[in-house]
């Protein structure tokens, strides 16, 4: 999912849809936040209490009503769970794959016009998207061995790469392999790639974006890849 194209598409859809009220919009952005931190998987499980807290919805009745309506209006696919230990399953339909909407103004999973992947990193990420799911890595060496084969590590020295692999493994081992300390990590490999990319961005900003002791916020050190979650 292209982050920027999707945001543009969903804003246009929201503007044209008179059925929506602020509660629908707030709930959608809470679901979008969960999809983003999980790197936009095909589907993800949600915790009702946490979604209600983020979206500022105080009534369970309102929450379930809006969730079903977003599903019925084809903004999301909602599969309710009746298991108290497993949250409901959500899929966000992609509004960023085309400049035109389908005939009813909303895009469904079978009606998406796919955009070909054009970057090596995107191709590599798709190739690895089903790896790393389930159990976390056994040790930092497994993280290191994975990262040194990836495109995102080609300009990073071995010592730096080993250090970041150790930091990644230590950080998530300490918090039980949860994103933000709350959401269980479904796939550690894309998370490790993202960790390395952000570490490199931070280092570049620290080295090159200061003038006369002040940060130069008008210049960036590298091009942004808007296929990646923020």
PDB file of C-alpha atoms in Angstrom:
ATOM      1  CA  UNK A   1       0.000   0.000   0.000  1.00  0.00           C
ATOM      2  CA  UNK A   2       1.330   3.419  -0.953  1.00  0.00           C
ATOM      3  CA  UNK A   3       0.880   5.529   2.194  1.00  0.00           C
ATOM      4  CA  UNK A   4       0.450   8.929   0.493  1.00  0.00           C
ATOM      5  CA  UNK A   5      -1.758   7.726  -2.371  1.00  0.00           C
ATOM      6  CA  UNK A   6      -3.995   5.888   0.067  1.00  0.00           C
ATOM      7  CA  UNK A   7      -4.373   8.975   2.277  1.00  0.00           C
ATOM      8  CA  UNK A   8      -5.252  11.127  -0.739  1.00  0.00           C
ATOM      9  CA  UNK A   9      -7.763   8.543  -1.963  1.00  0.00           C
ATOM     10  CA  UNK A  10      -9.463   8.083   1.390  1.00  0.00           C
ATOM     11  CA  UNK A  11      -9.717  11.853   1.977  1.00  0.00           C
ATOM     12  CA  UNK A  12     -11.495  12.226  -1.379  1.00  0.00           C
ATOM     13  CA  UNK A  13     -13.830   9.325  -0.567  1.00  0.00           C
ATOM     14  CA  UNK A  14     -14.647  10.757   2.873  1.00  0.00           C
ATOM     15  CA  UNK A  15     -15.366  14.183   1.370  1.00  0.00           C
ATOM     16  CA  UNK A  16     -17.861  12.761  -1.128  1.00  0.00           C
ATOM     17  CA  UNK A  17     -19.598  10.368   1.286  1.00  0.00           C
ATOM     18  CA  UNK A  18     -22.464  12.118   3.130  1.00  0.00           C
ATOM     19  CA  UNK A  19     -23.232   8.992   5.190  1.00  0.00           C
ATOM     20  CA  UNK A  20     -20.127   9.412   7.334  1.00  0.00           C
ATOM     21  CA  UNK A  21     -20.049  11.274  10.629  1.00  0.00           C
ATOM     22  CA  UNK A  22     -17.012  12.214  12.787  1.00  0.00           C
ATOM     23  CA  UNK A  23     -17.244   8.910  14.693  1.00  0.00           C
ATOM     24  CA  UNK A  24     -16.837   6.873  11.497  1.00  0.00           C
ATOM     25  CA  UNK A  25     -13.823   8.960  10.512  1.00  0.00           C
ATOM     26  CA  UNK A  26     -12.220   8.716  13.959  1.00  0.00           C
ATOM     27  CA  UNK A  27     -12.717   4.944  14.016  1.00  0.00           C
ATOM     28  CA  UNK A  28     -11.214   4.569  10.543  1.00  0.00           C
ATOM     29  CA  UNK A  29      -8.068   6.513  11.522  1.00  0.00           C
ATOM     30  CA  UNK A  30      -7.651   4.334  14.617  1.00  0.00           C
ATOM     31  CA  UNK A  31      -7.795   1.239  12.376  1.00  0.00           C
ATOM     32  CA  UNK A  32      -5.411   2.871   9.902  1.00  0.00           C
ATOM     33  CA  UNK A  33      -2.961   3.487  12.771  1.00  0.00           C
ATOM     34  CA  UNK A  34      -2.993  -0.239  13.641  1.00  0.00           C
ATOM     35  CA  UNK A  35      -2.488  -1.187   9.989  1.00  0.00           C
ATOM     36  CA  UNK A  36       0.425   1.246   9.739  1.00  0.00           C
ATOM     37  CA  UNK A  37       2.332  -0.035  12.773  1.00  0.00           C
ATOM     38  CA  UNK A  38       1.889  -3.575  11.453  1.00  0.00           C
ATOM     39  CA  UNK A  39       3.242  -2.488   8.022  1.00  0.00           C
ATOM     40  CA  UNK A  40      -0.128  -2.838   6.253  1.00  0.00           C
ATOM     41  CA  UNK A  41      -0.601  -6.622   6.302  1.00  0.00           C
ATOM     42  CA  UNK A  42      -3.391  -8.307   4.345  1.00  0.00           C
ATOM     43  CA  UNK A  43      -5.361  -8.398   7.593  1.00  0.00           C
ATOM     44  CA  UNK A  44      -4.738  -7.740  11.279  1.00  0.00           C
ATOM     45  CA  UNK A  45      -6.455  -8.384  14.604  1.00  0.00           C
ATOM     46  CA  UNK A  46      -7.661  -5.532  16.813  1.00  0.00           C
ATOM     47  CA  UNK A  47      -8.297  -5.019  20.496  1.00  0.00           C
ATOM     48  CA  UNK A  48     -11.699  -3.365  21.013  1.00  0.00           C
ATOM     49  CA  UNK A  49     -10.744  -1.462  24.170  1.00  0.00           C
ATOM     50  CA  UNK A  50      -7.633   0.001  22.559  1.00  0.00           C
ATOM     51  CA  UNK A  51      -9.421   0.985  19.340  1.00  0.00           C
ATOM     52  CA  UNK A  52     -12.192   2.660  21.351  1.00  0.00           C
ATOM     53  CA  UNK A  53      -9.603   4.543  23.386  1.00  0.00           C
ATOM     54  CA  UNK A  54      -7.717   5.796  20.328  1.00  0.00           C
ATOM     55  CA  UNK A  55     -10.874   6.750  18.420  1.00  0.00           C
ATOM     56  CA  UNK A  56     -12.447   8.379  21.527  1.00  0.00           C
ATOM     57  CA  UNK A  57     -15.600   6.259  21.251  1.00  0.00           C
ATOM     58  CA  UNK A  58     -17.168   5.690  24.663  1.00  0.00           C
ATOM     59  CA  UNK A  59     -20.080   3.423  23.732  1.00  0.00           C
ATOM     60  CA  UNK A  60     -19.711  -0.211  22.676  1.00  0.00           C
ATOM     61  CA  UNK A  61     -22.963   0.086  20.734  1.00  0.00           C
ATOM     62  CA  UNK A  62     -21.665   3.062  18.754  1.00  0.00           C
ATOM     63  CA  UNK A  63     -18.346   1.303  18.173  1.00  0.00           C
ATOM     64  CA  UNK A  64     -19.937  -1.848  16.734  1.00  0.00           C
ATOM     65  CA  UNK A  65     -22.468   0.163  14.688  1.00  0.00           C
ATOM     66  CA  UNK A  66     -19.749   2.274  13.045  1.00  0.00           C
ATOM     67  CA  UNK A  67     -17.527  -0.752  12.454  1.00  0.00           C
ATOM     68  CA  UNK A  68     -20.350  -2.598  10.673  1.00  0.00           C
ATOM     69  CA  UNK A  69     -21.237   0.471   8.621  1.00  0.00           C
ATOM     70  CA  UNK A  70     -17.626   0.967   7.484  1.00  0.00           C
ATOM     71  CA  UNK A  71     -17.701  -2.687   6.443  1.00  0.00           C
ATOM     72  CA  UNK A  72     -21.062  -2.347   4.652  1.00  0.00           C
ATOM     73  CA  UNK A  73     -19.900   0.800   2.827  1.00  0.00           C
ATOM     74  CA  UNK A  74     -16.723  -1.018   1.698  1.00  0.00           C
ATOM     75  CA  UNK A  75     -14.086   1.020   3.505  1.00  0.00           C
ATOM     76  CA  UNK A  76     -12.940  -2.056   5.451  1.00  0.00           C
ATOM     77  CA  UNK A  77     -13.612  -5.777   5.668  1.00  0.00           C
ATOM     78  CA  UNK A  78     -14.665  -6.678   9.210  1.00  0.00           C
ATOM     79  CA  UNK A  79     -14.713 -10.269  10.505  1.00  0.00           C
ATOM     80  CA  UNK A  80     -16.011 -10.268  14.101  1.00  0.00           C
ATOM     81  CA  UNK A  81     -14.438 -12.611  16.613  1.00  0.00           C
ATOM     82  CA  UNK A  82     -16.436 -14.260  19.360  1.00  0.00           C
ATOM     83  CA  UNK A  83     -13.294 -15.488  21.069  1.00  0.00           C
ATOM     84  CA  UNK A  84     -12.403 -13.193  24.020  1.00  0.00           C
ATOM     85  CA  UNK A  85      -8.704 -14.037  23.562  1.00  0.00           C
ATOM     86  CA  UNK A  86      -8.576 -13.187  19.867  1.00  0.00           C
ATOM     87  CA  UNK A  87      -9.596  -9.814  18.450  1.00  0.00           C
ATOM     88  CA  UNK A  88     -11.753  -9.226  15.396  1.00  0.00           C
ATOM     89  CA  UNK A  89     -10.035  -9.385  12.006  1.00  0.00           C
ATOM     90  CA  UNK A  90      -9.781  -6.251   9.856  1.00  0.00           C
ATOM     91  CA  UNK A  91      -8.700  -5.646   6.266  1.00  0.00           C
ATOM     92  CA  UNK A  92      -8.360  -2.091   4.914  1.00  0.00           C
ATOM     93  CA  UNK A  93      -9.316  -1.718   1.265  1.00  0.00           C
ATOM     94  CA  UNK A  94      -6.670   0.125  -0.730  1.00  0.00           C
ATOM     95  CA  UNK A  95      -7.838   3.533  -1.983  1.00  0.00           C
ATOM     96  CA  UNK A  96      -4.417   4.427  -3.357  1.00  0.00           C
ATOM     97  CA  UNK A  97      -4.071   2.067  -6.326  1.00  0.00           C
ATOM     98  CA  UNK A  98      -5.881   4.219  -8.873  1.00  0.00           C
ATOM     99  CA  UNK A  99      -6.918   7.838  -9.457  1.00  0.00           C
ATOM    100  CA  UNK A 100     -10.479   6.674 -10.193  1.00  0.00           C
ATOM    101  CA  UNK A 101     -12.922   5.042  -7.802  1.00  0.00           C
ATOM    102  CA  UNK A 102     -15.206   2.140  -8.733  1.00  0.00           C
ATOM    103  CA  UNK A 103     -18.790   2.792  -9.798  1.00  0.00           C
ATOM    104  CA  UNK A 104     -20.313   2.959  -6.305  1.00  0.00           C
ATOM    105  CA  UNK A 105     -17.585   5.347  -5.098  1.00  0.00           C
ATOM    106  CA  UNK A 106     -15.812   2.740  -2.984  1.00  0.00           C
ATOM    107  CA  UNK A 107     -13.168   0.169  -3.775  1.00  0.00           C
ATOM    108  CA  UNK A 108     -13.436  -3.492  -2.799  1.00  0.00           C
ATOM    109  CA  UNK A 109     -10.662  -6.049  -2.494  1.00  0.00           C
ATOM    110  CA  UNK A 110     -11.531  -7.674  -5.860  1.00  0.00           C
ATOM    111  CA  UNK A 111     -11.774  -4.314  -7.672  1.00  0.00           C
ATOM    112  CA  UNK A 112      -8.338  -2.918  -6.942  1.00  0.00           C
ATOM    113  CA  UNK A 113      -6.302  -1.775  -9.948  1.00  0.00           C
ATOM    114  CA  UNK A 114      -2.864  -2.965  -9.007  1.00  0.00           C
ATOM    115  CA  UNK A 115       0.144  -0.712  -9.504  1.00  0.00           C
ATOM    116  CA  UNK A 116       3.357  -2.554 -10.432  1.00  0.00           C
ATOM    117  CA  UNK A 117       6.189  -2.377  -7.948  1.00  0.00           C
ATOM    118  CA  UNK A 118       9.010  -0.219  -9.335  1.00  0.00           C
ATOM    119  CA  UNK A 119      11.707  -0.293  -6.677  1.00  0.00           C
ATOM    120  CA  UNK A 120      14.138  -3.034  -5.746  1.00  0.00           C
ATOM    121  CA  UNK A 121      13.408  -2.544  -2.056  1.00  0.00           C
ATOM    122  CA  UNK A 122       9.662  -2.989  -2.605  1.00  0.00           C
ATOM    123  CA  UNK A 123      10.287  -6.163  -4.580  1.00  0.00           C
ATOM    124  CA  UNK A 124      12.534  -7.564  -1.857  1.00  0.00           C
ATOM    125  CA  UNK A 125      10.043  -6.681   0.864  1.00  0.00           C
ATOM    126  CA  UNK A 126       7.211  -8.464  -0.992  1.00  0.00           C
ATOM    127  CA  UNK A 127       9.463 -11.467  -1.514  1.00  0.00           C
ATOM    128  CA  UNK A 128      10.037 -11.695   2.235  1.00  0.00           C
ATOM    129  CA  UNK A 129       6.572 -10.731   3.475  1.00  0.00           C
ATOM    130  CA  UNK A 130       5.616 -14.266   4.510  1.00  0.00           C
ATOM    131  CA  UNK A 131       8.932 -14.965   6.267  1.00  0.00           C
ATOM    132  CA  UNK A 132       9.476 -14.086   9.885  1.00  0.00           C
ATOM    133  CA  UNK A 133       5.849 -14.620  10.861  1.00  0.00           C
ATOM    134  CA  UNK A 134       5.095 -16.442  14.065  1.00  0.00           C
ATOM    135  CA  UNK A 135       8.032 -16.991  16.389  1.00  0.00           C
ATOM    136  CA  UNK A 136      10.544 -14.172  17.009  1.00  0.00           C
ATOM    137  CA  UNK A 137      14.232 -14.655  16.066  1.00  0.00           C
ATOM    138  CA  UNK A 138      16.206 -16.980  18.331  1.00  0.00           C
ATOM    139  CA  UNK A 139      19.055 -14.511  18.819  1.00  0.00           C
ATOM    140  CA  UNK A 140      20.574 -11.345  17.382  1.00  0.00           C
ATOM    141  CA  UNK A 141      22.715 -13.402  14.960  1.00  0.00           C
ATOM    142  CA  UNK A 142      19.570 -14.495  13.158  1.00  0.00           C
ATOM    143  CA  UNK A 143      18.599 -10.830  12.783  1.00  0.00           C
ATOM    144  CA  UNK A 144      22.105  -9.937  11.589  1.00  0.00           C
ATOM    145  CA  UNK A 145      22.202 -12.781   9.046  1.00  0.00           C
ATOM    146  CA  UNK A 146      18.841 -11.666   7.653  1.00  0.00           C
ATOM    147  CA  UNK A 147      19.682  -7.952   7.431  1.00  0.00           C
ATOM    148  CA  UNK A 148      23.060  -8.308   5.722  1.00  0.00           C
ATOM    149  CA  UNK A 149      21.325  -9.952   2.744  1.00  0.00           C
ATOM    150  CA  UNK A 150      18.781  -7.149   2.337  1.00  0.00           C
ATOM    151  CA  UNK A 151      18.935  -4.181  -0.038  1.00  0.00           C
ATOM    152  CA  UNK A 152      18.545  -1.695   2.827  1.00  0.00           C
ATOM    153  CA  UNK A 153      21.922  -2.813   4.296  1.00  0.00           C
ATOM    154  CA  UNK A 154      24.083  -2.520   1.175  1.00  0.00           C
ATOM    155  CA  UNK A 155      25.643   0.820   2.209  1.00  0.00           C
ATOM    156  CA  UNK A 156      26.123  -0.039   5.883  1.00  0.00           C
ATOM    157  CA  UNK A 157      29.337  -1.453   7.326  1.00  0.00           C
ATOM    158  CA  UNK A 158      29.341  -4.835   9.031  1.00  0.00           C
ATOM    159  CA  UNK A 159      30.099  -3.439  12.486  1.00  0.00           C
ATOM    160  CA  UNK A 160      27.298  -0.871  12.239  1.00  0.00           C
ATOM    161  CA  UNK A 161      24.927  -3.518  10.936  1.00  0.00           C
ATOM    162  CA  UNK A 162      25.819  -5.917  13.745  1.00  0.00           C
ATOM    163  CA  UNK A 163      25.271  -3.156  16.320  1.00  0.00           C
ATOM    164  CA  UNK A 164      21.823  -2.285  14.944  1.00  0.00           C
ATOM    165  CA  UNK A 165      20.837  -5.965  14.808  1.00  0.00           C
ATOM    166  CA  UNK A 166      21.809  -6.310  18.469  1.00  0.00           C
ATOM    167  CA  UNK A 167      19.868  -3.146  19.407  1.00  0.00           C
ATOM    168  CA  UNK A 168      16.781  -4.347  17.530  1.00  0.00           C
ATOM    169  CA  UNK A 169      16.884  -7.783  19.159  1.00  0.00           C
ATOM    170  CA  UNK A 170      17.469  -6.366  22.664  1.00  0.00           C
ATOM    171  CA  UNK A 171      14.719  -3.744  22.340  1.00  0.00           C
ATOM    172  CA  UNK A 172      11.967  -6.123  21.270  1.00  0.00           C
ATOM    173  CA  UNK A 173      13.113  -8.972  23.493  1.00  0.00           C
ATOM    174  CA  UNK A 174      12.716  -6.624  26.459  1.00  0.00           C
ATOM    175  CA  UNK A 175       9.128  -5.655  25.594  1.00  0.00           C
ATOM    176  CA  UNK A 176       7.891  -9.102  24.589  1.00  0.00           C
ATOM    177  CA  UNK A 177       8.059  -8.497  20.821  1.00  0.00           C
ATOM    178  CA  UNK A 178       5.302  -5.913  20.829  1.00  0.00           C
ATOM    179  CA  UNK A 179       5.074  -2.807  18.638  1.00  0.00           C
ATOM    180  CA  UNK A 180       4.637   0.272  20.780  1.00  0.00           C
ATOM    181  CA  UNK A 181       4.720  -2.017  23.810  1.00  0.00           C
ATOM    182  CA  UNK A 182       1.120  -3.099  23.103  1.00  0.00           C
ATOM    183  CA  UNK A 183       0.511  -4.725  19.724  1.00  0.00           C
ATOM    184  CA  UNK A 184       2.074  -8.181  19.172  1.00  0.00           C
ATOM    185  CA  UNK A 185       4.534  -8.191  16.273  1.00  0.00           C
ATOM    186  CA  UNK A 186       3.253 -10.441  13.494  1.00  0.00           C
ATOM    187  CA  UNK A 187       6.400 -10.415  11.356  1.00  0.00           C
ATOM    188  CA  UNK A 188       9.828  -9.445  12.725  1.00  0.00           C
ATOM    189  CA  UNK A 189      11.689  -9.323   9.399  1.00  0.00           C
ATOM    190  CA  UNK A 190       9.995  -6.213   7.924  1.00  0.00           C
ATOM    191  CA  UNK A 191      10.244  -4.612  11.373  1.00  0.00           C
ATOM    192  CA  UNK A 192      14.006  -5.230  11.393  1.00  0.00           C
ATOM    193  CA  UNK A 193      14.348  -3.658   7.931  1.00  0.00           C
ATOM    194  CA  UNK A 194      12.364  -0.624   9.063  1.00  0.00           C
ATOM    195  CA  UNK A 195      14.525  -0.326  12.203  1.00  0.00           C
ATOM    196  CA  UNK A 196      17.657  -0.236  10.054  1.00  0.00           C
ATOM    197  CA  UNK A 197      16.219   2.358   7.649  1.00  0.00           C
ATOM    198  CA  UNK A 198      15.202   4.653  10.493  1.00  0.00           C
ATOM    199  CA  UNK A 199      18.592   4.276  12.180  1.00  0.00           C
ATOM    200  CA  UNK A 200      20.301   5.320   8.942  1.00  0.00           C
ATOM    201  CA  UNK A 201      17.946   8.303   8.487  1.00  0.00           C
ATOM    202  CA  UNK A 202      18.585   9.471  12.043  1.00  0.00           C
ATOM    203  CA  UNK A 203      22.353   9.234  11.585  1.00  0.00           C
ATOM    204  CA  UNK A 204      22.211  11.185   8.316  1.00  0.00           C
ATOM    205  CA  UNK A 205      20.141  13.939   9.890  1.00  0.00           C
ATOM    206  CA  UNK A 206      22.505  14.193  12.827  1.00  0.00           C
ATOM    207  CA  UNK A 207      25.551  14.461  10.538  1.00  0.00           C
ATOM    208  CA  UNK A 208      24.325  16.716   7.758  1.00  0.00           C
ATOM    209  CA  UNK A 209      21.349  18.861   8.652  1.00  0.00           C
ATOM    210  CA  UNK A 210      22.805  21.497  10.952  1.00  0.00           C
ATOM    211  CA  UNK A 211      23.983  24.989  10.113  1.00  0.00           C
ATOM    212  CA  UNK A 212      25.587  27.324  12.625  1.00  0.00           C
ATOM    213  CA  UNK A 213      24.540  25.111  15.496  1.00  0.00           C
ATOM    214  CA  UNK A 214      20.911  24.983  14.360  1.00  0.00           C
ATOM    215  CA  UNK A 215      19.013  22.302  12.519  1.00  0.00           C
ATOM    216  CA  UNK A 216      18.355  23.023   8.875  1.00  0.00           C
ATOM    217  CA  UNK A 217      14.790  21.805   8.557  1.00  0.00           C
ATOM    218  CA  UNK A 218      14.488  22.942   4.943  1.00  0.00           C
ATOM    219  CA  UNK A 219      16.783  20.220   3.638  1.00  0.00           C
ATOM    220  CA  UNK A 220      16.712  16.455   3.934  1.00  0.00           C
ATOM    221  CA  UNK A 221      19.578  14.058   3.507  1.00  0.00           C
ATOM    222  CA  UNK A 222      17.809  11.434   1.404  1.00  0.00           C
ATOM    223  CA  UNK A 223      14.723  10.896  -0.694  1.00  0.00           C
ATOM    224  CA  UNK A 224      11.648   9.595   1.070  1.00  0.00           C
ATOM    225  CA  UNK A 225      10.104   6.246   0.101  1.00  0.00           C
ATOM    226  CA  UNK A 226       6.366   6.694   0.586  1.00  0.00           C
ATOM    227  CA  UNK A 227       5.737   2.972   0.164  1.00  0.00           C
ATOM    228  CA  UNK A 228       6.968   2.599   3.751  1.00  0.00           C
ATOM    229  CA  UNK A 229       4.749   3.263   6.797  1.00  0.00           C
ATOM    230  CA  UNK A 230       5.659   6.386   8.798  1.00  0.00           C
TER     231      UNK A 230
END
